[in-house]
Amino acid sequence: WRTVRVLDVASGKPVGDEVKWVKFSALSWAKDGSGFYYSRFPEPAADAKFQSLNKNHEVFFHRLGTAQAQDRSVFATPAKPELSHIATVSDDGRYVVITSSSGTDDRYEVTLVDARRPGAKPRVLIPGFEHNYSYIGNRGSTFYFVTNEGAPKLKVVALDIAQAKPQPRVVIAEDQATLNGASLVGGKLIASYLVHAKTEVRVHSLAGAREKVIELPGIGTASGFGGEFEDSETFFAFTSFNRPTTIYRYDVKAAESSAWFTPKLLFNPDDFSVEQRFYQSKDGTRVPMFIVRKAGTTGPAPTLLYGYGGFNISLTPSFSATRLAWLENGGVWVLANIRGGGEYGKAWHDAGRLQNKQNVFDDFIAAGEALIAGGVTPKGGLAIQGGSNGGLLVGAVVNQRPDLFAAANPSVGVMDMLRFDRFTAGRYWVDDYGYPNREPDFRKLLAYSPYHNIKAGVSYPAMLVTTADTDDRVVPGHSFKYIAALQNAQPGPPPQLIRIETRAGHGAGKPTDKIIEEAADVYAFLGKHTGLEIK
């Protein structure tokens, strides 16, 4: 749950406004600064706030200086309580663009609410929940969207809402690279792409003509590029596995970038190398992975392999201060861009979900085998880690190939695949996992469910399960049941432990001291069982 408080920018002090029970929401300001639009659920019963299903999402407008009880309802669908809604104020301030979804899939219905006429009937602009239509911005009645309709790797289209039935007009056609987002800034369309899980940013004219590729500092992830259409500049962040976030200014007219804020570092990024390799999965699919280690390291070393593989989420290069501790002590860190994510568009996602979910586990197992065969890690020196859907990944592959891994850390994982849809946000996940109450889905879920596939007498690797007592995304009961079943199976000498953080959730908002303590425990555990001495 989120509590929203408003600060005065000049003084940094709260102004007194407070909005509660916010979740899965954007915050979008009215152009006159009078207040903001947000989404929330009804207040749950006190004994169910971390377990009850999330239903009846509603968009409100909060006017500054008033109590939340006075907030005006802007959009709701009581006849369809399963829908979620995100509100964005259009660039001209005239409309509130409501993007509605029924699950985790990028299948949206887009509705326009006239901000100048409270109480006016909303207009459905994109009906049907069939495709991804993500609002970029507008110039008058021309509204720009990123969409996957007829374009699995996405494209940019424009709709003229002055027409009774607007038809999409292609502005930037689908490319071999995966379109990751776009913005209207400085009279240009700036489009961000994923090229083998790395960022490439292209500048286009408003008509769609490609003009320039923005030069980035190296292999990494660039994000930002926000602003107004009339602005002469925009800003973006760049990060990589060995480089903390640096902020750059991009002069749109001059088409030049310059560092605007560079963090002060206590280490040299060049002391660590970032390499991308490709390997073959079980069915021959070519899968990329990033390998990060001390520069000049060639021999096998204890390795931590990380993955996610789900919900169309792309894992791209990013910096982690805690991960640096593993690297500084001589460990290797690897990210496998397995199927189920969005690195290569819709086809890559579809190949790793529902009846195809086993591909995700095959890709991750193949990554481990490739690291050993390639001399990156020795046998007995491979640890694996993943969180949330990645916790499911770790639990599943440990069951399927316990011999391959020396240690594992499934964090806040979805471990009971037959009951995941009965708690908090679990009902959304049927888009990726399927419906436990439908027989074909049930059989597939049962075949890989971590909790249901633990076997007595099997020699499992050392396991450290991590969760938090008030996680209302993936309720901790998943981890509790999983570790109890694992310990009950009496797998052998390696320890099977659980670490339960108190007064914490799924990870967001966790204070720095808790992050440090958990990372120290996890890396020390994984290091001990892979032969890496953590100093």
PDB file of N, CA and C in Angstrom, residues 294-376:
ATOM      1  N   LYS A 294      35.424  -9.043 -12.325  1.00  0.00           N
ATOM      2  CA  LYS A 294      36.601  -8.184 -12.279  1.00  0.00           C
ATOM      3  C   LYS A 294      37.308  -8.222 -13.624  1.00  0.00           C
ATOM      4  N   ALA A 295      37.742  -7.064 -14.081  1.00  0.00           N
ATOM      5  CA  ALA A 295      38.424  -6.988 -15.366  1.00  0.00           C
ATOM      6  C   ALA A 295      39.670  -7.867 -15.348  1.00  0.00           C
ATOM      7  N   GLY A 296      39.886  -8.594 -16.420  1.00  0.00           N
ATOM      8  CA  GLY A 296      41.056  -9.450 -16.529  1.00  0.00           C
ATOM      9  C   GLY A 296      40.863 -10.847 -15.985  1.00  0.00           C
ATOM     10  N   THR A 297      39.727 -11.110 -15.333  1.00  0.00           N
ATOM     11  CA  THR A 297      39.458 -12.445 -14.786  1.00  0.00           C
ATOM     12  C   THR A 297      39.153 -13.400 -15.938  1.00  0.00           C
ATOM     13  N   THR A 298      39.793 -14.548 -15.937  1.00  0.00           N
ATOM     14  CA  THR A 298      39.572 -15.535 -17.003  1.00  0.00           C
ATOM     15  C   THR A 298      39.181 -16.906 -16.469  1.00  0.00           C
ATOM     16  N   GLY A 299      39.708 -17.306 -15.335  1.00  0.00           N
ATOM     17  CA  GLY A 299      39.462 -18.654 -14.818  1.00  0.00           C
ATOM     18  C   GLY A 299      38.103 -18.789 -14.173  1.00  0.00           C
ATOM     19  N   PRO A 300      37.655 -20.033 -13.956  1.00  0.00           N
ATOM     20  CA  PRO A 300      36.378 -20.261 -13.279  1.00  0.00           C
ATOM     21  C   PRO A 300      36.370 -19.667 -11.872  1.00  0.00           C
ATOM     22  N   ALA A 301      35.235 -19.099 -11.482  1.00  0.00           N
ATOM     23  CA  ALA A 301      35.081 -18.505 -10.156  1.00  0.00           C
ATOM     24  C   ALA A 301      33.641 -18.709  -9.705  1.00  0.00           C
ATOM     25  N   PRO A 302      33.404 -18.711  -8.397  1.00  0.00           N
ATOM     26  CA  PRO A 302      32.023 -18.818  -7.903  1.00  0.00           C
ATOM     27  C   PRO A 302      31.119 -17.794  -8.595  1.00  0.00           C
ATOM     28  N   THR A 303      29.966 -18.245  -9.044  1.00  0.00           N
ATOM     29  CA  THR A 303      29.102 -17.428  -9.903  1.00  0.00           C
ATOM     30  C   THR A 303      27.683 -17.391  -9.354  1.00  0.00           C
ATOM     31  N   LEU A 304      27.084 -16.195  -9.408  1.00  0.00           N
ATOM     32  CA  LEU A 304      25.687 -16.009  -9.027  1.00  0.00           C
ATOM     33  C   LEU A 304      24.898 -15.698 -10.291  1.00  0.00           C
ATOM     34  N   LEU A 305      23.979 -16.594 -10.653  1.00  0.00           N
ATOM     35  CA  LEU A 305      23.153 -16.471 -11.851  1.00  0.00           C
ATOM     36  C   LEU A 305      21.773 -15.963 -11.462  1.00  0.00           C
ATOM     37  N   TYR A 306      21.328 -14.885 -12.110  1.00  0.00           N
ATOM     38  CA  TYR A 306      20.066 -14.234 -11.779  1.00  0.00           C
ATOM     39  C   TYR A 306      19.113 -14.310 -12.966  1.00  0.00           C
ATOM     40  N   GLY A 307      17.808 -14.472 -12.682  1.00  0.00           N
ATOM     41  CA  GLY A 307      16.829 -14.489 -13.760  1.00  0.00           C
ATOM     42  C   GLY A 307      15.440 -14.125 -13.272  1.00  0.00           C
ATOM     43  N   TYR A 308      14.553 -13.887 -14.209  1.00  0.00           N
ATOM     44  CA  TYR A 308      13.157 -13.552 -13.905  1.00  0.00           C
ATOM     45  C   TYR A 308      12.210 -14.317 -14.826  1.00  0.00           C
ATOM     46  N   GLY A 309      12.155 -13.945 -16.101  1.00  0.00           N
ATOM     47  CA  GLY A 309      11.435 -14.725 -17.087  1.00  0.00           C
ATOM     48  C   GLY A 309       9.926 -14.700 -16.973  1.00  0.00           C
ATOM     49  N   GLY A 310       9.325 -13.514 -17.046  1.00  0.00           N
ATOM     50  CA  GLY A 310       7.875 -13.475 -16.981  1.00  0.00           C
ATOM     51  C   GLY A 310       7.284 -12.104 -17.186  1.00  0.00           C
ATOM     52  N   PHE A 311       5.988 -12.058 -17.443  1.00  0.00           N
ATOM     53  CA  PHE A 311       5.163 -10.850 -17.437  1.00  0.00           C
ATOM     54  C   PHE A 311       5.639  -9.765 -18.401  1.00  0.00           C
ATOM     55  N   ASN A 312       6.356 -10.186 -19.455  1.00  0.00           N
ATOM     56  CA  ASN A 312       6.813  -9.239 -20.473  1.00  0.00           C
ATOM     57  C   ASN A 312       7.789  -8.208 -19.907  1.00  0.00           C
ATOM     58  N   ILE A 313       8.408  -8.532 -18.777  1.00  0.00           N
ATOM     59  CA  ILE A 313       9.357  -7.618 -18.117  1.00  0.00           C
ATOM     60  C   ILE A 313      10.764  -7.874 -18.651  1.00  0.00           C
ATOM     61  N   SER A 314      11.394  -6.823 -19.145  1.00  0.00           N
ATOM     62  CA  SER A 314      12.745  -6.928 -19.689  1.00  0.00           C
ATOM     63  C   SER A 314      13.770  -6.597 -18.613  1.00  0.00           C
ATOM     64  N   LEU A 315      14.761  -7.456 -18.464  1.00  0.00           N
ATOM     65  CA  LEU A 315      15.859  -7.199 -17.526  1.00  0.00           C
ATOM     66  C   LEU A 315      17.029  -6.621 -18.311  1.00  0.00           C
ATOM     67  N   THR A 316      17.360  -5.377 -18.021  1.00  0.00           N
ATOM     68  CA  THR A 316      18.423  -4.677 -18.731  1.00  0.00           C
ATOM     69  C   THR A 316      19.520  -4.284 -17.746  1.00  0.00           C
ATOM     70  N   PRO A 317      20.690  -3.863 -18.239  1.00  0.00           N
ATOM     71  CA  PRO A 317      21.794  -3.529 -17.345  1.00  0.00           C
ATOM     72  C   PRO A 317      21.423  -2.465 -16.313  1.00  0.00           C
ATOM     73  N   SER A 318      21.813  -2.695 -15.069  1.00  0.00           N
ATOM     74  CA  SER A 318      21.573  -1.736 -13.985  1.00  0.00           C
ATOM     75  C   SER A 318      22.632  -1.940 -12.920  1.00  0.00           C
ATOM     76  N   PHE A 319      22.811  -0.918 -12.090  1.00  0.00           N
ATOM     77  CA  PHE A 319      23.843  -0.967 -11.057  1.00  0.00           C
ATOM     78  C   PHE A 319      23.244  -1.346  -9.710  1.00  0.00           C
ATOM     79  N   SER A 320      23.976  -2.116  -8.948  1.00  0.00           N
ATOM     80  CA  SER A 320      23.580  -2.472  -7.586  1.00  0.00           C
ATOM     81  C   SER A 320      24.800  -2.385  -6.682  1.00  0.00           C
ATOM     82  N   ALA A 321      24.710  -1.568  -5.640  1.00  0.00           N
ATOM     83  CA  ALA A 321      25.821  -1.430  -4.698  1.00  0.00           C
ATOM     84  C   ALA A 321      26.053  -2.732  -3.940  1.00  0.00           C
ATOM     85  N   THR A 322      24.986  -3.439  -3.590  1.00  0.00           N
ATOM     86  CA  THR A 322      25.157  -4.701  -2.860  1.00  0.00           C
ATOM     87  C   THR A 322      25.793  -5.751  -3.762  1.00  0.00           C
ATOM     88  N   ARG A 323      25.414  -5.786  -5.031  1.00  0.00           N
ATOM     89  CA  ARG A 323      26.016  -6.748  -5.957  1.00  0.00           C
ATOM     90  C   ARG A 323      27.515  -6.521  -6.087  1.00  0.00           C
ATOM     91  N   LEU A 324      27.931  -5.257  -5.963  1.00  0.00           N
ATOM     92  CA  LEU A 324      29.355  -4.936  -6.086  1.00  0.00           C
ATOM     93  C   LEU A 324      30.177  -5.683  -5.040  1.00  0.00           C
ATOM     94  N   ALA A 325      29.579  -5.935  -3.867  1.00  0.00           N
ATOM     95  CA  ALA A 325      30.291  -6.673  -2.830  1.00  0.00           C
ATOM     96  C   ALA A 325      30.645  -8.083  -3.310  1.00  0.00           C
ATOM     97  N   TRP A 326      29.725  -8.716  -4.035  1.00  0.00           N
ATOM     98  CA  TRP A 326      29.986 -10.053  -4.595  1.00  0.00           C
ATOM     99  C   TRP A 326      31.127  -9.995  -5.616  1.00  0.00           C
ATOM    100  N   LEU A 327      31.099  -8.967  -6.458  1.00  0.00           N
ATOM    101  CA  LEU A 327      32.116  -8.821  -7.496  1.00  0.00           C
ATOM    102  C   LEU A 327      33.483  -8.480  -6.905  1.00  0.00           C
ATOM    103  N   GLU A 328      33.500  -7.578  -5.937  1.00  0.00           N
ATOM    104  CA  GLU A 328      34.776  -7.166  -5.337  1.00  0.00           C
ATOM    105  C   GLU A 328      35.487  -8.318  -4.635  1.00  0.00           C
ATOM    106  N   ASN A 329      34.722  -9.307  -4.185  1.00  0.00           N
ATOM    107  CA  ASN A 329      35.316 -10.464  -3.520  1.00  0.00           C
ATOM    108  C   ASN A 329      35.697 -11.574  -4.497  1.00  0.00           C
ATOM    109  N   GLY A 330      35.628 -11.271  -5.786  1.00  0.00           N
ATOM    110  CA  GLY A 330      36.084 -12.231  -6.791  1.00  0.00           C
ATOM    111  C   GLY A 330      34.998 -13.070  -7.417  1.00  0.00           C
ATOM    112  N   GLY A 331      33.737 -12.810  -7.072  1.00  0.00           N
ATOM    113  CA  GLY A 331      32.641 -13.570  -7.653  1.00  0.00           C
ATOM    114  C   GLY A 331      32.253 -13.052  -9.029  1.00  0.00           C
ATOM    115  N   VAL A 332      31.576 -13.902  -9.791  1.00  0.00           N
ATOM    116  CA  VAL A 332      31.038 -13.534 -11.096  1.00  0.00           C
ATOM    117  C   VAL A 332      29.520 -13.398 -10.947  1.00  0.00           C
ATOM    118  N   TRP A 333      28.950 -12.390 -11.591  1.00  0.00           N
ATOM    119  CA  TRP A 333      27.490 -12.203 -11.559  1.00  0.00           C
ATOM    120  C   TRP A 333      26.974 -12.263 -12.983  1.00  0.00           C
ATOM    121  N   VAL A 334      25.900 -13.043 -13.194  1.00  0.00           N
ATOM    122  CA  VAL A 334      25.382 -13.266 -14.545  1.00  0.00           C
ATOM    123  C   VAL A 334      23.875 -13.016 -14.570  1.00  0.00           C
ATOM    124  N   LEU A 335      23.417 -12.315 -15.593  1.00  0.00           N
ATOM    125  CA  LEU A 335      21.998 -12.101 -15.839  1.00  0.00           C
ATOM    126  C   LEU A 335      21.624 -12.821 -17.125  1.00  0.00           C
ATOM    127  N   ALA A 336      20.682 -13.760 -17.038  1.00  0.00           N
ATOM    128  CA  ALA A 336      20.199 -14.468 -18.218  1.00  0.00           C
ATOM    129  C   ALA A 336      18.875 -13.862 -18.667  1.00  0.00           C
ATOM    130  N   ASN A 337      18.783 -13.429 -19.922  1.00  0.00           N
ATOM    131  CA  ASN A 337      17.564 -12.805 -20.463  1.00  0.00           C
ATOM    132  C   ASN A 337      16.655 -13.868 -21.064  1.00  0.00           C
ATOM    133  N   ILE A 338      16.116 -14.705 -20.195  1.00  0.00           N
ATOM    134  CA  ILE A 338      15.343 -15.878 -20.601  1.00  0.00           C
ATOM    135  C   ILE A 338      13.969 -15.501 -21.125  1.00  0.00           C
ATOM    136  N   ARG A 339      13.333 -16.459 -21.811  1.00  0.00           N
ATOM    137  CA  ARG A 339      12.005 -16.218 -22.362  1.00  0.00           C
ATOM    138  C   ARG A 339      10.980 -15.948 -21.253  1.00  0.00           C
ATOM    139  N   GLY A 340       9.886 -15.338 -21.658  1.00  0.00           N
ATOM    140  CA  GLY A 340       8.883 -14.873 -20.699  1.00  0.00           C
ATOM    141  C   GLY A 340       8.990 -13.383 -20.464  1.00  0.00           C
ATOM    142  N   GLY A 341      10.174 -12.814 -20.695  1.00  0.00           N
ATOM    143  CA  GLY A 341      10.370 -11.377 -20.592  1.00  0.00           C
ATOM    144  C   GLY A 341       9.989 -10.678 -21.883  1.00  0.00           C
ATOM    145  N   GLY A 342      10.302  -9.392 -21.967  1.00  0.00           N
ATOM    146  CA  GLY A 342       9.925  -8.613 -23.142  1.00  0.00           C
ATOM    147  C   GLY A 342      11.090  -8.192 -24.006  1.00  0.00           C
ATOM    148  N   GLU A 343      12.269  -8.800 -23.802  1.00  0.00           N
ATOM    149  CA  GLU A 343      13.469  -8.347 -24.493  1.00  0.00           C
ATOM    150  C   GLU A 343      13.341  -8.398 -26.013  1.00  0.00           C
ATOM    151  N   TYR A 344      12.580  -9.358 -26.523  1.00  0.00           N
ATOM    152  CA  TYR A 344      12.401  -9.489 -27.972  1.00  0.00           C
ATOM    153  C   TYR A 344      10.925  -9.395 -28.366  1.00  0.00           C
ATOM    154  N   GLY A 345      10.161  -8.671 -27.595  1.00  0.00           N
ATOM    155  CA  GLY A 345       8.779  -8.421 -27.960  1.00  0.00           C
ATOM    156  C   GLY A 345       7.812  -9.520 -27.551  1.00  0.00           C
ATOM    157  N   LYS A 346       6.625  -9.468 -28.155  1.00  0.00           N
ATOM    158  CA  LYS A 346       5.524 -10.330 -27.753  1.00  0.00           C
ATOM    159  C   LYS A 346       5.853 -11.815 -27.918  1.00  0.00           C
ATOM    160  N   ALA A 347       6.538 -12.174 -28.982  1.00  0.00           N
ATOM    161  CA  ALA A 347       6.847 -13.585 -29.224  1.00  0.00           C
ATOM    162  C   ALA A 347       7.726 -14.155 -28.111  1.00  0.00           C
ATOM    163  N   TRP A 348       8.654 -13.359 -27.608  1.00  0.00           N
ATOM    164  CA  TRP A 348       9.552 -13.795 -26.529  1.00  0.00           C
ATOM    165  C   TRP A 348       8.761 -13.995 -25.237  1.00  0.00           C
ATOM    166  N   HIS A 349       7.822 -13.103 -24.988  1.00  0.00           N
ATOM    167  CA  HIS A 349       6.950 -13.238 -23.825  1.00  0.00           C
ATOM    168  C   HIS A 349       6.068 -14.477 -23.953  1.00  0.00           C
ATOM    169  N   ASP A 350       5.405 -14.605 -25.094  1.00  0.00           N
ATOM    170  CA  ASP A 350       4.494 -15.728 -25.291  1.00  0.00           C
ATOM    171  C   ASP A 350       5.198 -17.076 -25.198  1.00  0.00           C
ATOM    172  N   ALA A 351       6.450 -17.124 -25.584  1.00  0.00           N
ATOM    173  CA  ALA A 351       7.203 -18.380 -25.554  1.00  0.00           C
ATOM    174  C   ALA A 351       7.562 -18.818 -24.149  1.00  0.00           C
ATOM    175  N   GLY A 352       7.257 -17.971 -23.147  1.00  0.00           N
ATOM    176  CA  GLY A 352       7.624 -18.318 -21.779  1.00  0.00           C
ATOM    177  C   GLY A 352       6.490 -18.164 -20.785  1.00  0.00           C
ATOM    178  N   ARG A 353       5.263 -18.335 -21.243  1.00  0.00           N
ATOM    179  CA  ARG A 353       4.139 -18.232 -20.316  1.00  0.00           C
ATOM    180  C   ARG A 353       3.074 -19.282 -20.638  1.00  0.00           C
ATOM    181  N   LEU A 354       2.098 -19.390 -19.730  1.00  0.00           N
ATOM    182  CA  LEU A 354       0.992 -20.326 -19.887  1.00  0.00           C
ATOM    183  C   LEU A 354       1.516 -21.724 -20.204  1.00  0.00           C
ATOM    184  N   GLN A 355       1.088 -22.338 -21.293  1.00  0.00           N
ATOM    185  CA  GLN A 355       1.513 -23.695 -21.616  1.00  0.00           C
ATOM    186  C   GLN A 355       2.985 -23.775 -22.023  1.00  0.00           C
ATOM    187  N   ASN A 356       3.616 -22.646 -22.240  1.00  0.00           N
ATOM    188  CA  ASN A 356       5.033 -22.605 -22.626  1.00  0.00           C
ATOM    189  C   ASN A 356       5.967 -22.286 -21.462  1.00  0.00           C
ATOM    190  N   LYS A 357       5.454 -22.293 -20.242  1.00  0.00           N
ATOM    191  CA  LYS A 357       6.261 -21.850 -19.099  1.00  0.00           C
ATOM    192  C   LYS A 357       7.516 -22.692 -18.902  1.00  0.00           C
ATOM    193  N   GLN A 358       7.494 -23.951 -19.281  1.00  0.00           N
ATOM    194  CA  GLN A 358       8.671 -24.795 -19.100  1.00  0.00           C
ATOM    195  C   GLN A 358       9.879 -24.259 -19.867  1.00  0.00           C
ATOM    196  N   ASN A 359       9.654 -23.522 -20.957  1.00  0.00           N
ATOM    197  CA  ASN A 359      10.778 -22.926 -21.692  1.00  0.00           C
ATOM    198  C   ASN A 359      11.615 -22.012 -20.812  1.00  0.00           C
ATOM    199  N   VAL A 360      10.944 -21.310 -19.889  1.00  0.00           N
ATOM    200  CA  VAL A 360      11.648 -20.401 -18.974  1.00  0.00           C
ATOM    201  C   VAL A 360      12.655 -21.181 -18.129  1.00  0.00           C
ATOM    202  N   PHE A 361      12.204 -22.307 -17.593  1.00  0.00           N
ATOM    203  CA  PHE A 361      13.068 -23.112 -16.740  1.00  0.00           C
ATOM    204  C   PHE A 361      14.181 -23.768 -17.561  1.00  0.00           C
ATOM    205  N   ASP A 362      13.848 -24.210 -18.779  1.00  0.00           N
ATOM    206  CA  ASP A 362      14.867 -24.797 -19.655  1.00  0.00           C
ATOM    207  C   ASP A 362      15.944 -23.768 -19.998  1.00  0.00           C
ATOM    208  N   ASP A 363      15.519 -22.526 -20.260  1.00  0.00           N
ATOM    209  CA  ASP A 363      16.498 -21.464 -20.583  1.00  0.00           C
ATOM    210  C   ASP A 363      17.443 -21.214 -19.420  1.00  0.00           C
ATOM    211  N   PHE A 364      16.913 -21.212 -18.208  1.00  0.00           N
ATOM    212  CA  PHE A 364      17.737 -20.910 -17.029  1.00  0.00           C
ATOM    213  C   PHE A 364      18.690 -22.070 -16.731  1.00  0.00           C
ATOM    214  N   ILE A 365      18.197 -23.280 -16.845  1.00  0.00           N
ATOM    215  CA  ILE A 365      19.059 -24.454 -16.652  1.00  0.00           C
ATOM    216  C   ILE A 365      20.173 -24.465 -17.697  1.00  0.00           C
ATOM    217  N   ALA A 366      19.821 -24.149 -18.943  1.00  0.00           N
ATOM    218  CA  ALA A 366      20.821 -24.110 -20.008  1.00  0.00           C
ATOM    219  C   ALA A 366      21.871 -23.036 -19.753  1.00  0.00           C
ATOM    220  N   ALA A 367      21.459 -21.915 -19.142  1.00  0.00           N
ATOM    221  CA  ALA A 367      22.423 -20.867 -18.790  1.00  0.00           C
ATOM    222  C   ALA A 367      23.440 -21.403 -17.798  1.00  0.00           C
ATOM    223  N   GLY A 368      22.969 -22.126 -16.777  1.00  0.00           N
ATOM    224  CA  GLY A 368      23.884 -22.710 -15.802  1.00  0.00           C
ATOM    225  C   GLY A 368      24.844 -23.691 -16.442  1.00  0.00           C
ATOM    226  N   GLU A 369      24.314 -24.533 -17.331  1.00  0.00           N
ATOM    227  CA  GLU A 369      25.175 -25.507 -18.013  1.00  0.00           C
ATOM    228  C   GLU A 369      26.202 -24.811 -18.896  1.00  0.00           C
ATOM    229  N   ALA A 370      25.788 -23.717 -19.576  1.00  0.00           N
ATOM    230  CA  ALA A 370      26.706 -22.981 -20.440  1.00  0.00           C
ATOM    231  C   ALA A 370      27.817 -22.306 -19.633  1.00  0.00           C
ATOM    232  N   LEU A 371      27.510 -21.826 -18.452  1.00  0.00           N
ATOM    233  CA  LEU A 371      28.527 -21.182 -17.613  1.00  0.00           C
ATOM    234  C   LEU A 371      29.582 -22.175 -17.154  1.00  0.00           C
ATOM    235  N   ILE A 372      29.156 -23.388 -16.855  1.00  0.00           N
ATOM    236  CA  ILE A 372      30.114 -24.427 -16.455  1.00  0.00           C
ATOM    237  C   ILE A 372      30.927 -24.889 -17.660  1.00  0.00           C
ATOM    238  N   ALA A 373      30.235 -25.159 -18.775  1.00  0.00           N
ATOM    239  CA  ALA A 373      30.923 -25.627 -19.985  1.00  0.00           C
ATOM    240  C   ALA A 373      31.882 -24.572 -20.525  1.00  0.00           C
ATOM    241  N   GLY A 374      31.526 -23.290 -20.351  1.00  0.00           N
ATOM    242  CA  GLY A 374      32.360 -22.208 -20.859  1.00  0.00           C
ATOM    243  C   GLY A 374      33.477 -21.795 -19.928  1.00  0.00           C
ATOM    244  N   GLY A 375      33.611 -22.459 -18.793  1.00  0.00           N
ATOM    245  CA  GLY A 375      34.703 -22.159 -17.883  1.00  0.00           C
ATOM    246  C   GLY A 375      34.516 -20.913 -17.058  1.00  0.00           C
ATOM    247  N   VAL A 376      33.286 -20.391 -16.986  1.00  0.00           N
ATOM    248  CA  VAL A 376      33.023 -19.203 -16.161  1.00  0.00           C
ATOM    249  C   VAL A 376      32.943 -19.595 -14.695  1.00  0.00           C
TER     250      VAL A 376
END
